Short mmCIF file of C-alpha atoms and ligand atoms in Angstrom, two decimals:
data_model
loop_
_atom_site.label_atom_id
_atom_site.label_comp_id
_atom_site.label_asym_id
_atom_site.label_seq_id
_atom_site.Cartn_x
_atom_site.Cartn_y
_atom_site.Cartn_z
CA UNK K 1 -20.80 7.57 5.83
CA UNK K 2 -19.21 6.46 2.54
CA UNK K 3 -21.26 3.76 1.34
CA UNK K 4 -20.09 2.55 -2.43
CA UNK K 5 -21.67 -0.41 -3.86
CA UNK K 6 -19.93 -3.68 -4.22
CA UNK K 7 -20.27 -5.05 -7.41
CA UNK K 8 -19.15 -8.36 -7.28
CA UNK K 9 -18.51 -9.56 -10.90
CA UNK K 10 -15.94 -6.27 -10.66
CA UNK K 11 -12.34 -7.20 -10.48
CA UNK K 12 -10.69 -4.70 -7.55
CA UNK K 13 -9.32 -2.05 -8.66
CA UNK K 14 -5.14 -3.39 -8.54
CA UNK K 15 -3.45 0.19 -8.13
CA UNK K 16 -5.05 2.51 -5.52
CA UNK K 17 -2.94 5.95 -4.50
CA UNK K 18 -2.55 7.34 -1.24
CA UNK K 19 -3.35 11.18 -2.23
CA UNK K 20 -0.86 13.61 -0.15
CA UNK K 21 0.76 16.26 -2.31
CA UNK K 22 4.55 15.29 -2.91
CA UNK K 23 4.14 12.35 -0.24
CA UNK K 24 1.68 10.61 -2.38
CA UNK K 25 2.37 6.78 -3.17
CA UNK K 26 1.00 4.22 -5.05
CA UNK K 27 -0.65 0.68 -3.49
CA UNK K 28 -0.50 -2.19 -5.87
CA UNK K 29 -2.23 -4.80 -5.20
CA UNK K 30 -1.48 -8.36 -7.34
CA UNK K 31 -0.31 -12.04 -6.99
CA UNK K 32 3.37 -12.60 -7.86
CA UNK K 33 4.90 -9.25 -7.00
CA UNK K 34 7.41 -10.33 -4.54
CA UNK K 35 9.47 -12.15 -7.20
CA UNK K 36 8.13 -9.72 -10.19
CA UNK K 37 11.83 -8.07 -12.30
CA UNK K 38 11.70 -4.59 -11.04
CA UNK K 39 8.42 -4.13 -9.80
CA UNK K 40 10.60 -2.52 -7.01
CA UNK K 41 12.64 -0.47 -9.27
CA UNK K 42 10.67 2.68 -9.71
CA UNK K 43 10.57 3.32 -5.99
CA UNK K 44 14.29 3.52 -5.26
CA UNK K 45 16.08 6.57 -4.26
CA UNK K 46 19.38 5.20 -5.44
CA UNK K 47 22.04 2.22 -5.80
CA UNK K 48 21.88 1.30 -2.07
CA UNK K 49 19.06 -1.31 -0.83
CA UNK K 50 18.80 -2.60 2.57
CA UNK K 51 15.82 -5.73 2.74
CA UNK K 52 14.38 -5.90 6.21
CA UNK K 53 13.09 -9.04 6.85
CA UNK K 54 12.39 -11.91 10.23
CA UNK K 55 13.51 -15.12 10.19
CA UNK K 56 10.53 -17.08 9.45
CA UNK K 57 9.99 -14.59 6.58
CA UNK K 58 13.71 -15.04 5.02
CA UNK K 59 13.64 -18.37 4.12
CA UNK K 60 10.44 -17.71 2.66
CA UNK K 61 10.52 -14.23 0.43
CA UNK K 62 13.87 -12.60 0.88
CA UNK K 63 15.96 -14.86 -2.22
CA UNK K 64 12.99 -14.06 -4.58
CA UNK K 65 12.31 -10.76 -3.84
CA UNK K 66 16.26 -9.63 -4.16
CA UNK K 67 16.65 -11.69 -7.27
CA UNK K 68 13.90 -9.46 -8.63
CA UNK K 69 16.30 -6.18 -8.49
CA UNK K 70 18.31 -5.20 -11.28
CA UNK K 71 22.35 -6.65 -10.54
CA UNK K 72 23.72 -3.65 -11.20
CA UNK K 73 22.27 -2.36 -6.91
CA UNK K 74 24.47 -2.64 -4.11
CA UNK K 75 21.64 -5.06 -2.09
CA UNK K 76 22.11 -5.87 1.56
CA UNK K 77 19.48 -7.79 4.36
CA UNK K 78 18.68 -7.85 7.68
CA UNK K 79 16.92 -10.83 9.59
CA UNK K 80 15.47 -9.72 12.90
CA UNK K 81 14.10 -12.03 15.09
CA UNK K 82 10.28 -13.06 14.83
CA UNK K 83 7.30 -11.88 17.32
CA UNK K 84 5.91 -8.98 18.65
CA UNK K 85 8.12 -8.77 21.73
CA UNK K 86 10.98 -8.21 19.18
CA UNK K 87 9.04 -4.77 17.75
CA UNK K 88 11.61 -2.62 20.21
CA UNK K 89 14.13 0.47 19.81
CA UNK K 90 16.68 -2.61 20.32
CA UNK K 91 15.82 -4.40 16.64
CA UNK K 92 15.52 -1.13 15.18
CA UNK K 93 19.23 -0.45 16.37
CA UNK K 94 20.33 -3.66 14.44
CA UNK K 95 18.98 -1.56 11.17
CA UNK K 96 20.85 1.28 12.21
CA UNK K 97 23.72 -0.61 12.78
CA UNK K 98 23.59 -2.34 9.58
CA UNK K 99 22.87 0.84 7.78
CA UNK K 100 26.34 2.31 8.56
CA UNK K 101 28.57 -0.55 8.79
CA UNK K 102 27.91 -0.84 5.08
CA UNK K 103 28.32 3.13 4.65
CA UNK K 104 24.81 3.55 3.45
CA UNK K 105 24.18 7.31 2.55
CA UNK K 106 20.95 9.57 2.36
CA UNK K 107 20.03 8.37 -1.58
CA UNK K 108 19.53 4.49 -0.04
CA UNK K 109 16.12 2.68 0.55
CA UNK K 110 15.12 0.61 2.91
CA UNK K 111 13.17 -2.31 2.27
CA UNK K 112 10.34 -4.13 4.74
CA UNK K 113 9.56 -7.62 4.18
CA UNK K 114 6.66 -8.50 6.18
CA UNK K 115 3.92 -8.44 8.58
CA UNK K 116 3.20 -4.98 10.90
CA UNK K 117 5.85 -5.44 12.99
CA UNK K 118 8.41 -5.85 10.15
CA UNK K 119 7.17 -2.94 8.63
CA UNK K 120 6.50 -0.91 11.87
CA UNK K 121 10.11 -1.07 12.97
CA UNK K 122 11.73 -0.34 9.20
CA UNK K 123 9.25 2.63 8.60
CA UNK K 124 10.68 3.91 12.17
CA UNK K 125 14.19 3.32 11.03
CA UNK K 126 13.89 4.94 7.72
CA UNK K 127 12.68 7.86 9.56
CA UNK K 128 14.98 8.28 11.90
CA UNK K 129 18.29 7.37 9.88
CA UNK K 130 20.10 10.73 8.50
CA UNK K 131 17.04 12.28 9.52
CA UNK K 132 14.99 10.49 7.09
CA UNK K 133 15.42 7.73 4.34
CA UNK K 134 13.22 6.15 1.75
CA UNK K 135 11.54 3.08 2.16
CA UNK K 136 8.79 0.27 0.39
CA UNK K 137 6.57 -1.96 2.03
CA UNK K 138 6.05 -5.27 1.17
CA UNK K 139 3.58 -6.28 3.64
CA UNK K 140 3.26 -10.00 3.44
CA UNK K 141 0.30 -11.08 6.15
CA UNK K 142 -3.39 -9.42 5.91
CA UNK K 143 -2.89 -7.56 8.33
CA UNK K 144 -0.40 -5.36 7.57
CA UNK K 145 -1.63 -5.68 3.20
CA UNK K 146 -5.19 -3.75 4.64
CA UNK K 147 -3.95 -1.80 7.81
CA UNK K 148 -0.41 -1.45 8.75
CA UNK K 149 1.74 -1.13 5.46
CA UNK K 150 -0.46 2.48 4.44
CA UNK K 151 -0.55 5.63 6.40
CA UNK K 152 3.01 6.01 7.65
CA UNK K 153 2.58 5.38 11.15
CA UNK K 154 5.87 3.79 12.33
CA UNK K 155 7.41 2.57 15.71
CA UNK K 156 8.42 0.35 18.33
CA UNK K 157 6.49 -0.70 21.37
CA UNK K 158 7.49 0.43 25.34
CA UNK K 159 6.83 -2.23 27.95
CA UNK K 160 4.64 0.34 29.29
CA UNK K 161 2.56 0.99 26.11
CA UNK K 162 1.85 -0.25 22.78
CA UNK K 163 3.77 1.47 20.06
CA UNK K 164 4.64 4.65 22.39
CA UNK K 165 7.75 5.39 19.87
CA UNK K 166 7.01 6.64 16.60
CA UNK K 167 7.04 8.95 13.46
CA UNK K 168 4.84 9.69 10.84
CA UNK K 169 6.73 8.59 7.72
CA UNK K 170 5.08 7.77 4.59
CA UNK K 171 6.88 4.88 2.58
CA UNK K 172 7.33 5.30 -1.39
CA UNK K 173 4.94 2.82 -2.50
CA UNK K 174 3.04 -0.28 -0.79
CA UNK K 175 3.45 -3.46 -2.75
CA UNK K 176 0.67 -6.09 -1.71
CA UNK K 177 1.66 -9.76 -3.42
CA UNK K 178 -1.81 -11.88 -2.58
CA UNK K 179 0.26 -14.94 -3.11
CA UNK K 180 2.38 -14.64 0.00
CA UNK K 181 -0.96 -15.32 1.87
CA UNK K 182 -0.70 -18.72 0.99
CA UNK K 183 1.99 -19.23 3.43
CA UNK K 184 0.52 -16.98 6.47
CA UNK K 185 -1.37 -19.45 9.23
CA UNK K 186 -4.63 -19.29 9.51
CA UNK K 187 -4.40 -17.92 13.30
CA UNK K 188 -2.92 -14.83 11.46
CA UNK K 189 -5.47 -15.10 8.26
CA UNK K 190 -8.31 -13.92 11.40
CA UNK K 191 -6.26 -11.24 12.98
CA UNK K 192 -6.16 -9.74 9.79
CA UNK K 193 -9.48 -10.00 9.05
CA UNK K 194 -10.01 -8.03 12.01
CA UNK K 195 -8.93 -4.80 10.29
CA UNK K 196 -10.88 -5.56 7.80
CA UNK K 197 -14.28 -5.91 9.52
CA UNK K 198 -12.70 -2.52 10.93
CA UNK K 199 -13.03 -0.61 8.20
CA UNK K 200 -16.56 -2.07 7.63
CA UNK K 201 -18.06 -1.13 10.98
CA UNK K 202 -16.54 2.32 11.26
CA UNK K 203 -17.11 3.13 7.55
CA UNK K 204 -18.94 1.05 5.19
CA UNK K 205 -22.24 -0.59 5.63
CA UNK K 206 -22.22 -2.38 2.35
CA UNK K 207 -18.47 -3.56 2.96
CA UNK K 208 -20.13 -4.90 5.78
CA UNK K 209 -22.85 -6.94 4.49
CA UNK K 210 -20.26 -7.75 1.63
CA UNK K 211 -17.75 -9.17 4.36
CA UNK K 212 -20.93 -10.99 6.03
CA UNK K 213 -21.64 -13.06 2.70
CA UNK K 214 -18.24 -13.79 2.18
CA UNK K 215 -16.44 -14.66 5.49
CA UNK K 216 -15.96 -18.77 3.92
CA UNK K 217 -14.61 -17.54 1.25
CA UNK K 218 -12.14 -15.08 2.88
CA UNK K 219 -10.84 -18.10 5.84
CA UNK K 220 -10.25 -19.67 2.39
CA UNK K 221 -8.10 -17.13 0.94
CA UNK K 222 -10.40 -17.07 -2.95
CA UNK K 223 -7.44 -15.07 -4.66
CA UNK K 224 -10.66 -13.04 -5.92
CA UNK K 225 -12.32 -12.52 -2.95
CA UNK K 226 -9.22 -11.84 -0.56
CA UNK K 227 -7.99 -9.45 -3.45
CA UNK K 228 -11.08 -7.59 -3.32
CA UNK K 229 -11.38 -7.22 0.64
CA UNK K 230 -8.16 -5.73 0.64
CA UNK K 231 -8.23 -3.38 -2.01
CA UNK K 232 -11.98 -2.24 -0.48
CA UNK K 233 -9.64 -2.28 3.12
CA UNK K 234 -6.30 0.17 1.58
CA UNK K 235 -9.41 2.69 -0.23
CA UNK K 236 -10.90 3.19 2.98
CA UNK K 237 -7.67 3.58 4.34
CA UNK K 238 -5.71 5.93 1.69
CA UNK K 239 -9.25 7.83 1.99
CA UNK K 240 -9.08 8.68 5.78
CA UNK K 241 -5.52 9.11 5.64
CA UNK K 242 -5.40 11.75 2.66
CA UNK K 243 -7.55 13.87 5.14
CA UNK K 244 -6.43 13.48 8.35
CA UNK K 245 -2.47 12.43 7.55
CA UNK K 246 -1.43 12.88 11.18
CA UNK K 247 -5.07 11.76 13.44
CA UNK K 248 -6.04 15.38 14.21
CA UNK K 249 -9.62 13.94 13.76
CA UNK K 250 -11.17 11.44 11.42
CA UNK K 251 -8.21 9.12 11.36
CA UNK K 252 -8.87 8.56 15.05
CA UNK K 253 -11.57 6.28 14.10
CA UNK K 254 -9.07 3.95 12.50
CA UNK K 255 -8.82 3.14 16.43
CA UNK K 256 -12.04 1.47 16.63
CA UNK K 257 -11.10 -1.54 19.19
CA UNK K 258 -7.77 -0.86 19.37
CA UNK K 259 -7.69 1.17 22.90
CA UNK K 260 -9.19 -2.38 24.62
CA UNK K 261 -6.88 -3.87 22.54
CA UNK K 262 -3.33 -2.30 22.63
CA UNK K 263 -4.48 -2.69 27.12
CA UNK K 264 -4.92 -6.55 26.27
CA UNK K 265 -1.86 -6.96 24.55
CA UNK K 266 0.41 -4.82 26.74
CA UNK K 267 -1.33 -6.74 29.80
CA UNK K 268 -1.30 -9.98 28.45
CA UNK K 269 2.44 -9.36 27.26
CA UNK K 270 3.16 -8.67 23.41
CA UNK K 271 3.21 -11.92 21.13
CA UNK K 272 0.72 -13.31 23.35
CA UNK K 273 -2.61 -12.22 22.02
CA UNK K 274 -2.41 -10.97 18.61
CA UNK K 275 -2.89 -8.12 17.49
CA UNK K 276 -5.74 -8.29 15.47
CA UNK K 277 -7.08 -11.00 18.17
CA UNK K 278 -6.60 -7.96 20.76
CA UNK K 279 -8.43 -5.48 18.39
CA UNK K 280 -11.21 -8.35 17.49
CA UNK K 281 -12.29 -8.72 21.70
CA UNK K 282 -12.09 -4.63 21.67
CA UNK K 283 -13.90 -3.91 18.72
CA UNK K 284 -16.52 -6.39 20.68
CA UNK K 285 -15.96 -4.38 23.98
CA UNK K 286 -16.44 -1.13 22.27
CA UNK K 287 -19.91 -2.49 20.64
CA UNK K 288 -21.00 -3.24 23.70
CA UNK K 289 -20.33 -0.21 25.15
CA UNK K 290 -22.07 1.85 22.49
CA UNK K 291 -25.67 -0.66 22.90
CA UNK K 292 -25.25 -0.23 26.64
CA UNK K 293 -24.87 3.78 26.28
CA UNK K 294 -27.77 3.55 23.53
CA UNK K 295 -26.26 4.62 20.29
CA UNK K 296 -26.69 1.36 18.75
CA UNK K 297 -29.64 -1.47 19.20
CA UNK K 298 -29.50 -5.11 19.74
CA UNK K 299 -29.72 -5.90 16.29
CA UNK K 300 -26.73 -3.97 15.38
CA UNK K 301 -25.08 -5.33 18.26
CA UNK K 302 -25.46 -8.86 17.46
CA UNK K 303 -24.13 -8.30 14.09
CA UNK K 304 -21.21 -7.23 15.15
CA UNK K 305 -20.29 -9.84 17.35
CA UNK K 306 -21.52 -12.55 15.05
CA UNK K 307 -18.62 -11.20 12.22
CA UNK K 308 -15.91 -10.45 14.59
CA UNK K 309 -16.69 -14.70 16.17
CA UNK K 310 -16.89 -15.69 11.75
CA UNK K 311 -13.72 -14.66 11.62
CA UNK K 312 -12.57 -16.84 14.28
CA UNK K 313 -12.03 -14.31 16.52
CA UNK K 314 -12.16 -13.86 20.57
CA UNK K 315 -14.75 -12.23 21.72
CA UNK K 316 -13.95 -12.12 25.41
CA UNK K 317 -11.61 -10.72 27.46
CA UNK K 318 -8.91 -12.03 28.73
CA UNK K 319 -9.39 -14.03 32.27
CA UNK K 320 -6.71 -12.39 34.31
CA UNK K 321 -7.61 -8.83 33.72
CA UNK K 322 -9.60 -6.90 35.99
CA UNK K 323 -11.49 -3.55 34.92
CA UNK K 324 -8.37 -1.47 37.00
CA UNK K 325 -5.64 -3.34 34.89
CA UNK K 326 -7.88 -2.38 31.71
CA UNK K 327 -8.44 1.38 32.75
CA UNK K 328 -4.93 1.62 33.62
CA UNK K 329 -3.19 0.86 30.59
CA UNK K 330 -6.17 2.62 28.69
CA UNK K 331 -5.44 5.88 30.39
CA UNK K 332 -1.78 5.82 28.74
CA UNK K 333 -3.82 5.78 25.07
CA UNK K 334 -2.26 8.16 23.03
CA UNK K 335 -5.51 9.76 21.92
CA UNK K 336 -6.41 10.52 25.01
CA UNK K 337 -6.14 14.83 25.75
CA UNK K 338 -5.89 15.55 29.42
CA UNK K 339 -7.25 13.48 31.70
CA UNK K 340 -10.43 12.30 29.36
CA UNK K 341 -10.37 8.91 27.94
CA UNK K 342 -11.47 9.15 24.36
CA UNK K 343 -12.77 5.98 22.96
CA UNK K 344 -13.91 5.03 19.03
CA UNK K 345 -17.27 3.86 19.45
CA UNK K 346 -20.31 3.38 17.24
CA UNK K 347 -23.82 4.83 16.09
CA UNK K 348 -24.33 2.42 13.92
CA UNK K 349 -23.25 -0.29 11.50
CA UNK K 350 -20.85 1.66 8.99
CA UNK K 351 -20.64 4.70 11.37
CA UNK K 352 -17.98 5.86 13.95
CA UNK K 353 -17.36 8.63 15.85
CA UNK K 354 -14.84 9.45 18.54
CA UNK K 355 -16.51 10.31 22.51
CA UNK K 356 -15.09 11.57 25.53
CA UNK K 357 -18.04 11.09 27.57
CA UNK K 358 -18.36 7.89 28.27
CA UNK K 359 -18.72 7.99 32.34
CA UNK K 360 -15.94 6.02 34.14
CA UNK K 361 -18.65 4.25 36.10
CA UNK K 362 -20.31 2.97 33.15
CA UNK K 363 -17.19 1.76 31.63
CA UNK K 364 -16.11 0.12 34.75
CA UNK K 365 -19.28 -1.57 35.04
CA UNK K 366 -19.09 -3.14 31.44
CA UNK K 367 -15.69 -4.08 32.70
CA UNK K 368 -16.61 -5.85 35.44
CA UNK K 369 -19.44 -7.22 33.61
CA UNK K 370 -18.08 -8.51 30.74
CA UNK K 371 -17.29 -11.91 29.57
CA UNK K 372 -13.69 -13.41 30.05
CA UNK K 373 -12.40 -16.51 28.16
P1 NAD P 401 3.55 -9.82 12.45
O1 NAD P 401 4.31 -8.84 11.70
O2 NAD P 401 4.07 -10.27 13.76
O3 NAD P 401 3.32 -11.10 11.52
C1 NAD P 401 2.59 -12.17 12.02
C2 NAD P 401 3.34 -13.50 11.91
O4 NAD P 401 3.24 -13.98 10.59
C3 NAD P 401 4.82 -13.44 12.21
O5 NAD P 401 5.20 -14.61 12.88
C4 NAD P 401 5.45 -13.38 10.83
O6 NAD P 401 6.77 -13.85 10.80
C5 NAD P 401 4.54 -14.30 10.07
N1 NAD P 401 4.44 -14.05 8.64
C6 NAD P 401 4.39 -12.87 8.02
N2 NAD P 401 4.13 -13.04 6.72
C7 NAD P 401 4.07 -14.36 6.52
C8 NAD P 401 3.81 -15.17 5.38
N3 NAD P 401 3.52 -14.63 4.21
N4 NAD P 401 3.83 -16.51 5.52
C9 NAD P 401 4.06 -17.06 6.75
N5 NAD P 401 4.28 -16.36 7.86
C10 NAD P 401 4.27 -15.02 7.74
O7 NAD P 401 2.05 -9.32 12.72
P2 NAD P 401 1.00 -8.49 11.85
O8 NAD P 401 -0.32 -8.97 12.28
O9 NAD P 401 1.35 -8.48 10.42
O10 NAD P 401 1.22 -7.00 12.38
C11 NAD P 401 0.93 -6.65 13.71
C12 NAD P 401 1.68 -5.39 14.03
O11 NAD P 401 1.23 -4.34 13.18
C13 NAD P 401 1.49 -4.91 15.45
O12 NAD P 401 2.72 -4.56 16.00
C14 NAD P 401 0.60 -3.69 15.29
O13 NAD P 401 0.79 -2.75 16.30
C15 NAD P 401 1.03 -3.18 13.97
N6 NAD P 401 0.04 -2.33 13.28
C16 NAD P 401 0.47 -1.15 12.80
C17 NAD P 401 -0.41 -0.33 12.11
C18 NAD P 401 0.09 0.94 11.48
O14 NAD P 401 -0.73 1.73 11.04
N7 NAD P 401 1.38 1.16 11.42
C19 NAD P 401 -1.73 -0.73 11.92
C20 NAD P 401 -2.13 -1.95 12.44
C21 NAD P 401 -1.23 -2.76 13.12
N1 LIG P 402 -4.07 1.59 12.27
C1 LIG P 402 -4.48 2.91 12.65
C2 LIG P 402 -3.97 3.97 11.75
O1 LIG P 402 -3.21 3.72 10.85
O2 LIG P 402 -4.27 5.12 11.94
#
């Protein structure tokens, strides 16, 4: 476990670096960068930008943050349409589309405006356009500032399974303006928080207790605080990442949750649940499951329910899903090898580790078992 102490008259560390070889990138993390001259500048390949933005984000972000790039750039946008259900090979044609109407060549960069989903679907099109483009994130909700925008996974989702299309394609640099949280709604504010309880149950003790003490302070996005928690979130990220790039092992736990969840979301269908309301109930499913199998004890148990509910997060499941819709869409999870499901669970507060035993009968029965809202 990496434990590091928390001291809390520190100011977060503003620039943290994703360490892999020539891929490596920079994270900064500070209010006002959106609309900052050229704090985009370093990062482009050449003349040609393309801003990838939604259209509750536009109005928003997407005047300031061009105005901010020198005049002298040929700048074009693109406003998809807002929600999950939208995060499809469909929307990431539009980019395409866009891309070589206005004869954009292999020296352009693409640029992502938004939440996951934004940022998702332009990491996937960046990847995938001349076989492989540059591209920034500007990931404006918490989620995607402490999860989503670092690590290069990119994609769209299937209507079979959660984010079943994808590349592994590492943006240039991840810029995190604190300020554009001011906007996000506070429904949003919790599924990010989600993550970032994530990170403190599968890795960090201390981040834990930390989170714990300041869970008012975070639902009332403290610049200080908020800045903190996500620079704590992207270390712990850009750590796992820089050794495991591509989830051959560690990054796996990353997943903690998120096999309960992507089933919830899928089921319930996308936009419905949130994300990080999806991972919040699976994170509690997956706690469960590791106290009933014996790894953890009450105590540790009840903490991690009581954070995931402070953060104003479900803890049930939903009410129309029985344990065979559950095991169904869990036995399409992409880390699963053969016919084993392999789930994150824990063995304690702060520690992860990835199972494949876990006995179908004793999942089922937590299943069945379990609390829906
Ligand atoms: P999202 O992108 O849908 O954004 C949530 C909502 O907030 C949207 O309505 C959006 O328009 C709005 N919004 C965004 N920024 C705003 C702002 N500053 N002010 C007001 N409104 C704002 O959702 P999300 O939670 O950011 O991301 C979820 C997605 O991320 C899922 O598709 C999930 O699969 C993906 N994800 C990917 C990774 C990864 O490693 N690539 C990790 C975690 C999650
Ligand atoms: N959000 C899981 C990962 O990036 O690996």
């Amino acid at each position: 476990m990496n434990s590091t102490a928390i001291n809390s008259t520190a100011k977060p560390q503003r620039t943290l670096h994703v360490a892999l070889d020539e891929r490596s990138y920079p994270i900064h993390i500070e209010s006002g960068l959106i609309g900052r001259a050229n704090a985009l500048t370093p990062y482009l390949a050449g003349r040609q930008v393309m801003v990838v933005t939604n259209e509750t984000i536009a109005p928003l972000y997407l005047e300031k943050l061009c105005a901010s790039l020198p005049g002298h750039l040929e700048v074009r946008s693109v406003v998809l349409p807002d929600g999950e259900q939208y995060k499809t090979i469909e929307q990431v044609s539009r980019i395409w589309d866009a891309l070589l109407e206005a004869g954009f060549n292999r020296r352009c960069t693409l640029i992502a405006l938004g939440g996951g989903v934004i940022g998702d679907m332009v990491g996937y099109a960046a990847a995938s356009y001349q076989r492989g483009v540059a591209f920034i994130q500007v990931p404006t909700t918490l989620l995607s500032q402490v999860d989503s925008s670092v690590g290069g996974k990119t994609g769209v989702n299937h209507p079979l399974g959660k984010n079943m299309i994808g590349a592994f394609w590492q943006p240039k640099a991840v810029l995190v303006d604190i300020e554009s949280l001011k906007t996000l709604p506070r429904r949003e504010l919790s599924a990010g928080l989600a993550e970032v309880i994530k990170y403190g149950l599968i890795r960090d003790d201390v981040f834990l207790a930390w989170l714990e003490a300041n869970m008012t302070a975070l639902l009332n996005v403290e610049p200080e605080v908020v800045a903190e928690a996500i620079a704590r979130s992207c270390q712990i990220k850009a750590d796992i990442v820089a050794e495991d790039e591509t989830e051959q092992g560690v990054r796996a736990l990353l997943n903690l949750g998120h096999t309960f969840g992507h089933a919830i979301e899928a089921h319930q269908g996308y936009g419905n649940w949130l994300h990080g309301e999806a991972v919040g109930a699976g994170m509690a499913l997956a706690a469960t499951l590791s106290k009933r199998l014996g790894w953890i004890n009450e105590a540790a148990l009840a903490r991690s329910l009581a954070i995931i509910k402070s953060a104003e997060l479900p803890l049930a499941a939903p009410a129309n899903m029985t344990s065979d819709d559950f095991l169904a869409r869990m036995r399409l999870d992409k880390k699963n090898i053969g016919t084993k499901l392999r789930l994150v669970l824990l063995n304690g507060l702060g520690d992860a580790c990835i199972s494949d035993t876990t006995p179908v009968d004793v999942l089922r029965k937590l299943l069945d078992e379990y609390p829906r809202c």
